[in-house]
Tab-separated table of N, CA and C in Angstrom:
chain	number	residue	atom	x	y	z
H	1	THR	N	0.841	-1.195	0.000
H	1	THR	CA	0.000	0.000	0.000
H	1	THR	C	0.879	1.248	0.000
H	2	THR	N	0.345	2.296	-0.578
H	2	THR	CA	1.099	3.547	-0.595
H	2	THR	C	0.685	4.414	0.575
H	3	ALA	N	1.621	5.173	1.075
H	3	ALA	CA	1.332	6.066	2.199
H	3	ALA	C	0.465	7.220	1.705
H	4	ALA	N	-0.354	7.722	2.597
H	4	ALA	CA	-1.203	8.860	2.246
H	4	ALA	C	-0.337	10.094	2.031
H	5	ALA	N	-0.659	10.825	1.022
H	5	ALA	CA	0.027	12.084	0.748
H	5	ALA	C	-0.935	13.222	1.066
H	6	LEU	N	-0.394	14.397	1.258
H	6	LEU	CA	-1.220	15.563	1.522
H	6	LEU	C	-1.345	16.384	0.247
H	7	GLU	N	-2.561	16.626	-0.161
H	7	GLU	CA	-2.832	17.467	-1.326
H	7	GLU	C	-3.525	18.727	-0.840
H	8	ARG	N	-3.438	19.779	-1.636
H	8	ARG	CA	-4.037	21.048	-1.238
H	8	ARG	C	-4.975	21.572	-2.313
H	9	PHE	N	-5.931	22.364	-1.865
H	9	PHE	CA	-6.802	23.088	-2.780
H	9	PHE	C	-7.125	24.440	-2.156
H	10	THR	N	-7.481	25.384	-3.005
H	10	THR	CA	-7.831	26.713	-2.502
H	10	THR	C	-9.342	26.884	-2.492
H	11	ILE	N	-9.806	27.719	-1.565
H	11	ILE	CA	-11.198	28.157	-1.563
H	11	ILE	C	-11.161	29.676	-1.411
H	12	ASN	N	-11.923	30.344	-2.257
H	12	ASN	CA	-12.002	31.798	-2.239
H	12	ASN	C	-13.469	32.192	-2.287
H	13	PHE	N	-13.837	33.197	-1.497
H	13	PHE	CA	-15.202	33.700	-1.512
H	13	PHE	C	-15.214	35.085	-0.877
H	14	THR	N	-16.340	35.765	-1.014
H	14	THR	CA	-16.493	37.099	-0.447
H	14	THR	C	-17.598	37.075	0.595
H	15	ILE	N	-17.294	37.640	1.761
H	15	ILE	CA	-18.274	37.813	2.833
H	15	ILE	C	-18.849	39.215	2.676
H	16	THR	N	-20.178	39.312	2.640
H	16	THR	CA	-20.811	40.611	2.387
H	16	THR	C	-21.195	41.360	3.670
H	17	ASN	N	-21.034	40.729	4.834
H	17	ASN	CA	-21.374	41.423	6.081
H	17	ASN	C	-20.198	41.445	7.063
H	18	LEU	N	-18.992	41.507	6.519
H	18	LEU	CA	-17.786	41.667	7.336
H	18	LEU	C	-17.007	42.845	6.742
H	19	PRO	N	-17.193	44.041	7.305
H	19	PRO	CA	-16.484	45.200	6.766
H	19	PRO	C	-14.971	44.989	6.810
H	20	TYR	N	-14.336	45.282	5.684
H	20	TYR	CA	-12.878	45.130	5.621
H	20	TYR	C	-12.219	46.296	6.344
H	21	THR	N	-11.249	45.962	7.193
H	21	THR	CA	-10.440	46.990	7.859
H	21	THR	C	-8.981	46.591	7.702
H	22	SER	N	-8.098	47.551	7.873
H	22	SER	CA	-6.666	47.273	7.708
H	22	SER	C	-6.167	46.247	8.731
H	23	ASP	N	-6.887	46.079	9.847
H	23	ASP	CA	-6.517	45.049	10.842
H	23	ASP	C	-6.514	43.654	10.225
H	24	LEU	N	-7.333	43.466	9.195
H	24	LEU	CA	-7.432	42.144	8.569
H	24	LEU	C	-6.259	41.849	7.640
H	25	GLU	N	-5.406	42.837	7.381
H	25	GLU	CA	-4.214	42.626	6.552
H	25	GLU	C	-3.093	41.946	7.326
H	26	ASN	N	-3.058	42.207	8.620
H	26	ASN	CA	-1.924	41.781	9.452
H	26	ASN	C	-2.289	40.547	10.274
H	27	PRO	N	-1.615	39.410	10.022
H	27	PRO	CA	-1.940	38.177	10.758
H	27	PRO	C	-1.635	38.243	12.254
H	28	HIS	N	-0.996	39.322	12.704
H	28	HIS	CA	-0.653	39.437	14.127
H	28	HIS	C	-1.675	40.239	14.927
H	29	THR	N	-2.680	40.810	14.240
H	29	THR	CA	-3.677	41.609	14.956
H	29	THR	C	-4.749	40.711	15.573
H	30	THR	N	-5.394	41.227	16.598
H	30	THR	CA	-6.485	40.516	17.256
H	30	THR	C	-7.633	40.272	16.280
H	31	LYS	N	-7.947	41.273	15.450
H	31	LYS	CA	-9.045	41.154	14.478
H	31	LYS	C	-8.771	40.018	13.486
H	32	PHE	N	-7.552	39.946	12.963
H	32	PHE	CA	-7.211	38.869	12.023
H	32	PHE	C	-7.336	37.528	12.733
H	33	LYS	N	-6.729	37.407	13.910
H	33	LYS	CA	-6.720	36.119	14.619
H	33	LYS	C	-8.122	35.650	14.981
H	34	SER	N	-8.964	36.563	15.464
H	34	SER	CA	-10.318	36.154	15.855
H	34	SER	C	-11.154	35.785	14.624
H	35	THR	N	-11.005	36.550	13.542
H	35	THR	CA	-11.741	36.241	12.306
H	35	THR	C	-11.247	34.922	11.721
H	36	GLN	N	-9.937	34.712	11.770
H	36	GLN	CA	-9.352	33.462	11.283
H	36	GLN	C	-9.890	32.267	12.078
H	37	LYS	N	-9.972	32.416	13.380
H	37	LYS	CA	-10.447	31.329	14.241
H	37	LYS	C	-11.893	30.957	13.900
H	38	VAL	N	-12.755	31.967	13.777
H	38	VAL	CA	-14.157	31.726	13.428
H	38	VAL	C	-14.251	31.093	12.038
H	39	MET	N	-13.475	31.625	11.099
H	39	MET	CA	-13.512	31.122	9.723
H	39	MET	C	-13.050	29.661	9.662
H	40	ASN	N	-12.015	29.303	10.421
H	40	ASN	CA	-11.542	27.914	10.447
H	40	ASN	C	-12.633	26.979	10.957
H	41	ILE	N	-13.339	27.396	11.994
H	41	ILE	CA	-14.436	26.582	12.542
H	41	ILE	C	-15.524	26.401	11.479
H	42	MET	N	-15.895	27.506	10.834
H	42	MET	CA	-16.946	27.457	9.807
H	42	MET	C	-16.548	26.544	8.637
H	43	LEU	N	-15.303	26.683	8.170
H	43	LEU	CA	-14.857	25.855	7.040
H	43	LEU	C	-14.768	24.382	7.439
H	44	ASN	N	-14.306	24.113	8.664
H	44	ASN	CA	-14.250	22.719	9.131
H	44	ASN	C	-15.647	22.107	9.162
H	45	GLN	N	-16.615	22.856	9.699
H	45	GLN	CA	-17.993	22.355	9.736
H	45	GLN	C	-18.533	22.157	8.324
H	46	LEU	N	-18.214	23.086	7.433
H	46	LEU	CA	-18.679	23.014	6.051
H	46	LEU	C	-18.155	21.762	5.351
H	47	PHE	N	-16.833	21.538	5.409
H	47	PHE	CA	-16.256	20.409	4.675
H	47	PHE	C	-16.582	19.063	5.314
H	48	LYS	N	-16.976	19.050	6.583
H	48	LYS	CA	-17.398	17.801	7.216
H	48	LYS	C	-18.746	17.338	6.667
H	49	LYS	N	-19.426	18.215	5.918
H	49	LYS	CA	-20.724	17.869	5.315
H	49	LYS	C	-20.585	17.548	3.829
H	50	THR	N	-19.351	17.319	3.371
H	50	THR	CA	-19.133	17.033	1.952
H	50	THR	C	-18.538	15.631	1.773
H	51	SER	N	-18.364	15.259	0.525
H	51	SER	CA	-17.818	13.938	0.207
H	51	SER	C	-16.344	13.807	0.590
H	52	ILE	N	-15.657	14.922	0.862
H	52	ILE	CA	-14.242	14.827	1.252
H	52	ILE	C	-14.078	14.748	2.770
H	53	ASP	N	-15.182	14.617	3.489
H	53	ASP	CA	-15.174	14.557	4.953
H	53	ASP	C	-14.113	13.612	5.510
H	54	SER	N	-14.019	12.411	4.980
H	54	SER	CA	-13.113	11.401	5.543
H	54	SER	C	-11.634	11.705	5.291
H	55	VAL	N	-11.336	12.555	4.310
H	55	VAL	CA	-9.936	12.852	3.996
H	55	VAL	C	-9.553	14.303	4.278
H	56	TYR	N	-10.534	15.134	4.606
H	56	TYR	CA	-10.305	16.564	4.865
H	56	TYR	C	-9.417	16.751	6.101
H	57	MET	N	-8.387	17.600	5.966
H	57	MET	CA	-7.429	17.815	7.058
H	57	MET	C	-7.487	19.219	7.665
H	58	GLY	N	-8.138	20.161	7.002
H	58	GLY	CA	-8.245	21.505	7.549
H	58	GLY	C	-7.864	22.575	6.544
H	59	CYS	N	-8.141	23.820	6.926
H	59	CYS	CA	-7.830	24.967	6.077
H	59	CYS	C	-6.999	25.977	6.851
H	60	LYS	N	-6.213	26.734	6.116
H	60	LYS	CA	-5.416	27.800	6.700
H	60	LYS	C	-5.765	29.090	5.975
H	61	MET	N	-6.099	30.119	6.739
H	61	MET	CA	-6.389	31.414	6.133
H	61	MET	C	-5.110	31.983	5.547
H	62	MET	N	-5.157	32.308	4.280
H	62	MET	CA	-3.999	32.914	3.626
H	62	MET	C	-4.117	34.435	3.622
H	63	ALA	N	-5.343	34.937	3.390
H	63	ALA	CA	-5.521	36.385	3.332
H	63	ALA	C	-6.992	36.759	3.443
H	64	PHE	N	-7.196	37.932	4.010
H	64	PHE	CA	-8.470	38.628	3.930
H	64	PHE	C	-8.153	39.839	3.064
H	65	ARG	N	-9.025	40.152	2.125
H	65	ARG	CA	-8.700	41.244	1.206
H	65	ARG	C	-9.889	42.172	1.003
H	66	PRO	N	-9.588	43.434	0.685
H	66	PRO	CA	-10.675	44.397	0.448
H	66	PRO	C	-11.407	44.069	-0.851
H	67	ARG	N	-12.670	44.408	-0.892
H	67	ARG	CA	-13.491	44.253	-2.093
H	67	ARG	C	-13.974	45.645	-2.508
H	68	GLN	N	-14.763	45.723	-3.577
H	68	GLN	CA	-15.232	47.032	-4.044
H	68	GLN	C	-16.093	47.741	-2.998
H	69	LYS	N	-16.930	46.990	-2.324
H	69	LYS	CA	-17.811	47.579	-1.311
H	69	LYS	C	-17.125	47.508	0.051
H	70	PRO	N	-17.174	48.592	0.841
H	70	PRO	CA	-16.465	48.606	2.131
H	70	PRO	C	-16.984	47.596	3.151
H	71	GLU	N	-18.239	47.152	2.996
H	71	GLU	CA	-18.798	46.184	3.952
H	71	GLU	C	-18.431	44.748	3.609
H	72	GLU	N	-17.646	44.551	2.543
H	72	GLU	CA	-17.294	43.208	2.101
H	72	GLU	C	-15.817	42.902	2.330
H	73	THR	N	-15.538	41.619	2.571
H	73	THR	CA	-14.167	41.144	2.734
H	73	THR	C	-13.993	39.862	1.929
H	74	GLY	N	-12.943	39.813	1.145
H	74	GLY	CA	-12.610	38.606	0.409
H	74	GLY	C	-11.825	37.656	1.302
H	75	VAL	N	-12.037	36.365	1.125
H	75	VAL	CA	-11.373	35.346	1.925
H	75	VAL	C	-10.622	34.392	0.997
H	76	ASP	N	-9.346	34.162	1.303
H	76	ASP	CA	-8.533	33.193	0.572
H	76	ASP	C	-8.002	32.182	1.578
H	77	ALA	N	-8.314	30.914	1.370
H	77	ALA	CA	-7.846	29.872	2.281
H	77	ALA	C	-7.222	28.732	1.481
H	78	LEU	N	-6.242	28.095	2.099
H	78	LEU	CA	-5.588	26.927	1.532
H	78	LEU	C	-5.985	25.734	2.398
H	79	CYS	N	-6.625	24.765	1.771
H	79	CYS	CA	-7.130	23.600	2.502
H	79	CYS	C	-6.355	22.358	2.087
H	80	SER	N	-6.337	21.364	2.947
H	80	SER	CA	-5.605	20.145	2.614
H	80	SER	C	-6.453	18.908	2.894
H	81	TYR	N	-6.098	17.854	2.178
H	81	TYR	CA	-6.774	16.573	2.341
H	81	TYR	C	-5.768	15.461	2.073
H	82	LYS	N	-6.060	14.295	2.665
H	82	LYS	CA	-5.198	13.125	2.471
H	82	LYS	C	-5.590	12.434	1.179
H	83	THR	N	-4.609	11.888	0.516
H	83	THR	CA	-4.912	11.085	-0.664
H	83	THR	C	-4.053	9.827	-0.626
H	84	ASP	N	-4.640	8.722	-0.975
H	84	ASP	CA	-3.902	7.464	-1.111
H	84	ASP	C	-4.612	6.633	-2.171
H	85	SER	N	-4.169	5.433	-2.373
H	85	SER	CA	-4.727	4.617	-3.451
H	85	SER	C	-6.202	4.270	-3.230
H	86	THR	N	-6.674	4.311	-1.990
H	86	THR	CA	-8.071	3.975	-1.718
H	86	THR	C	-8.981	5.194	-1.731
H	87	ALA	N	-8.405	6.394	-1.658
H	87	ALA	CA	-9.222	7.611	-1.634
H	87	ALA	C	-9.699	7.946	-3.040
H	88	SER	N	-10.921	8.423	-3.117
H	88	SER	CA	-11.405	8.833	-4.429
H	88	SER	C	-10.712	10.139	-4.829
H	89	ARG	N	-10.597	10.342	-6.116
H	89	ARG	CA	-9.913	11.514	-6.639
H	89	ARG	C	-10.668	12.783	-6.239
H	90	PHE	N	-9.944	13.829	-5.870
H	90	PHE	CA	-10.556	15.105	-5.521
H	90	PHE	C	-11.235	15.681	-6.760
H	91	ASP	N	-12.513	15.942	-6.638
H	91	ASP	CA	-13.287	16.471	-7.758
H	91	ASP	C	-13.756	17.869	-7.378
H	92	ARG	N	-13.041	18.881	-7.887
H	92	ARG	CA	-13.344	20.258	-7.469
H	92	ARG	C	-14.753	20.688	-7.869
H	93	VAL	N	-15.263	20.176	-8.993
H	93	VAL	CA	-16.610	20.525	-9.425
H	93	VAL	C	-17.631	19.950	-8.448
H	94	ASN	N	-17.438	18.699	-8.065
H	94	ASN	CA	-18.329	18.063	-7.110
H	94	ASN	C	-18.283	18.792	-5.760
H	95	VAL	N	-17.077	19.096	-5.280
H	95	VAL	CA	-16.926	19.799	-4.001
H	95	VAL	C	-17.573	21.189	-4.092
H	96	TYR	N	-17.401	21.865	-5.222
H	96	TYR	CA	-18.046	23.174	-5.422
H	96	TYR	C	-19.562	23.053	-5.244
H	97	HIS	N	-20.168	22.056	-5.894
H	97	HIS	CA	-21.618	21.867	-5.806
H	97	HIS	C	-22.047	21.527	-4.381
H	98	GLU	N	-21.252	20.710	-3.697
H	98	GLU	CA	-21.580	20.368	-2.308
H	98	GLU	C	-21.492	21.599	-1.411
H	99	VAL	N	-20.465	22.421	-1.615
H	99	VAL	CA	-20.324	23.653	-0.828
H	99	VAL	C	-21.485	24.596	-1.153
H	100	ARG	N	-21.821	24.707	-2.425
H	100	ARG	CA	-22.955	25.559	-2.831
H	100	ARG	C	-24.228	25.112	-2.114
H	101	ASN	N	-24.489	23.808	-2.122
H	101	ASN	CA	-25.703	23.282	-1.485
H	101	ASN	C	-25.684	23.480	0.026
H	102	THR	N	-24.527	23.306	0.646
H	102	THR	CA	-24.401	23.411	2.098
H	102	THR	C	-24.453	24.859	2.589
H	103	THR	N	-24.207	25.811	1.698
H	103	THR	CA	-24.237	27.232	2.076
H	103	THR	C	-25.504	27.923	1.554
H	104	ASN	N	-26.557	27.149	1.368
H	104	ASN	CA	-27.835	27.690	0.877
H	104	ASN	C	-27.652	28.465	-0.420
H	105	GLY	N	-27.026	27.833	-1.388
H	105	GLY	CA	-26.818	28.474	-2.682
H	105	GLY	C	-25.784	29.586	-2.634
H	106	ILE	N	-24.752	29.379	-1.819
H	106	ILE	CA	-23.659	30.348	-1.626
H	106	ILE	C	-24.215	31.672	-1.090
H	107	THR	N	-25.050	31.576	-0.064
H	107	THR	CA	-25.584	32.795	0.545
H	107	THR	C	-25.180	32.944	2.010
H	108	SER	N	-24.882	31.822	2.688
H	108	SER	CA	-24.542	31.958	4.105
H	108	SER	C	-23.558	30.881	4.562
H	109	LEU	N	-22.670	31.319	5.441
H	109	LEU	CA	-21.705	30.423	6.087
H	109	LEU	C	-21.714	30.820	7.548
H	110	GLY	N	-22.536	30.113	8.332
H	110	GLY	CA	-22.675	30.464	9.741
H	110	GLY	C	-23.214	31.880	9.888
H	111	ILE	N	-22.474	32.726	10.592
H	111	ILE	CA	-22.909	34.101	10.850
H	111	ILE	C	-22.668	35.029	9.661
H	112	TYR	N	-21.998	34.531	8.646
H	112	TYR	CA	-21.623	35.374	7.518
H	112	TYR	C	-22.558	35.207	6.329
H	113	SER	N	-22.782	36.314	5.625
H	113	SER	CA	-23.504	36.298	4.356
H	113	SER	C	-22.464	36.285	3.249
H	114	LEU	N	-22.752	35.551	2.183
H	114	LEU	CA	-21.783	35.400	1.098
H	114	LEU	C	-22.295	36.017	-0.199
H	115	ASP	N	-21.349	36.469	-1.011
H	115	ASP	CA	-21.647	36.917	-2.366
H	115	ASP	C	-21.813	35.657	-3.218
H	116	GLN	N	-22.999	35.478	-3.787
H	116	GLN	CA	-23.303	34.250	-4.541
H	116	GLN	C	-22.381	34.016	-5.732
H	117	GLN	N	-21.780	35.065	-6.256
H	117	GLN	CA	-20.913	34.942	-7.436
H	117	GLN	C	-19.447	34.766	-7.084
H	118	SER	N	-19.129	34.625	-5.790
H	118	SER	CA	-17.729	34.744	-5.376
H	118	SER	C	-17.018	33.436	-5.036
H	119	LEU	N	-17.710	32.310	-5.075
H	119	LEU	CA	-17.095	31.056	-4.632
H	119	LEU	C	-16.226	30.434	-5.722
H	120	TYR	N	-14.993	30.137	-5.361
H	120	TYR	CA	-14.077	29.421	-6.242
H	120	TYR	C	-13.396	28.315	-5.449
H	121	ILE	N	-13.364	27.120	-6.008
H	121	ILE	CA	-12.646	25.993	-5.431
H	121	ILE	C	-11.534	25.656	-6.419
H	122	ASN	N	-10.299	25.784	-5.981
H	122	ASN	CA	-9.135	25.480	-6.849
H	122	ASN	C	-9.171	26.243	-8.157
H	123	GLY	N	-9.456	27.504	-8.093
H	123	GLY	CA	-9.441	28.278	-9.324
H	123	GLY	C	-10.380	29.415	-9.200
C-alpha cells in the first residue's frame, strides 16, 4: 500500500457582512486572529458535510482582502486533504456543488452572508 500524501486546494469567496479593515491585513492583529479562528471553525464544519469529509485535514487562512464595497471582505484559504490509493480523486466541481448546497446556494456560512458569485474551489 502507498502512504497517504497531503494534497491542497484553494477556496475563495467574499463575505458581504464583514467590513474590511486594515486590521485584517496583518496576521498578528487581534481582528485577524479572531476572524481566522471563526472562519476555520466554519470551514471545518462546512467540509465535514461534503464527500471529502473522511480525507479533509483543515484549512489555513492565507488572506483577507478588500473588495469594491467597504462592507465586504474577500477570503482566501488553503485547505488540505489526504490522498492514497483507496481515496477517491478530488473532484473540485463536485466539491463546489456540495459547498454551494451546504451554504444555501452560496448565501450563508454560519454568521456570515456570502456573495453568490464569489465562490471558487481550486481556481
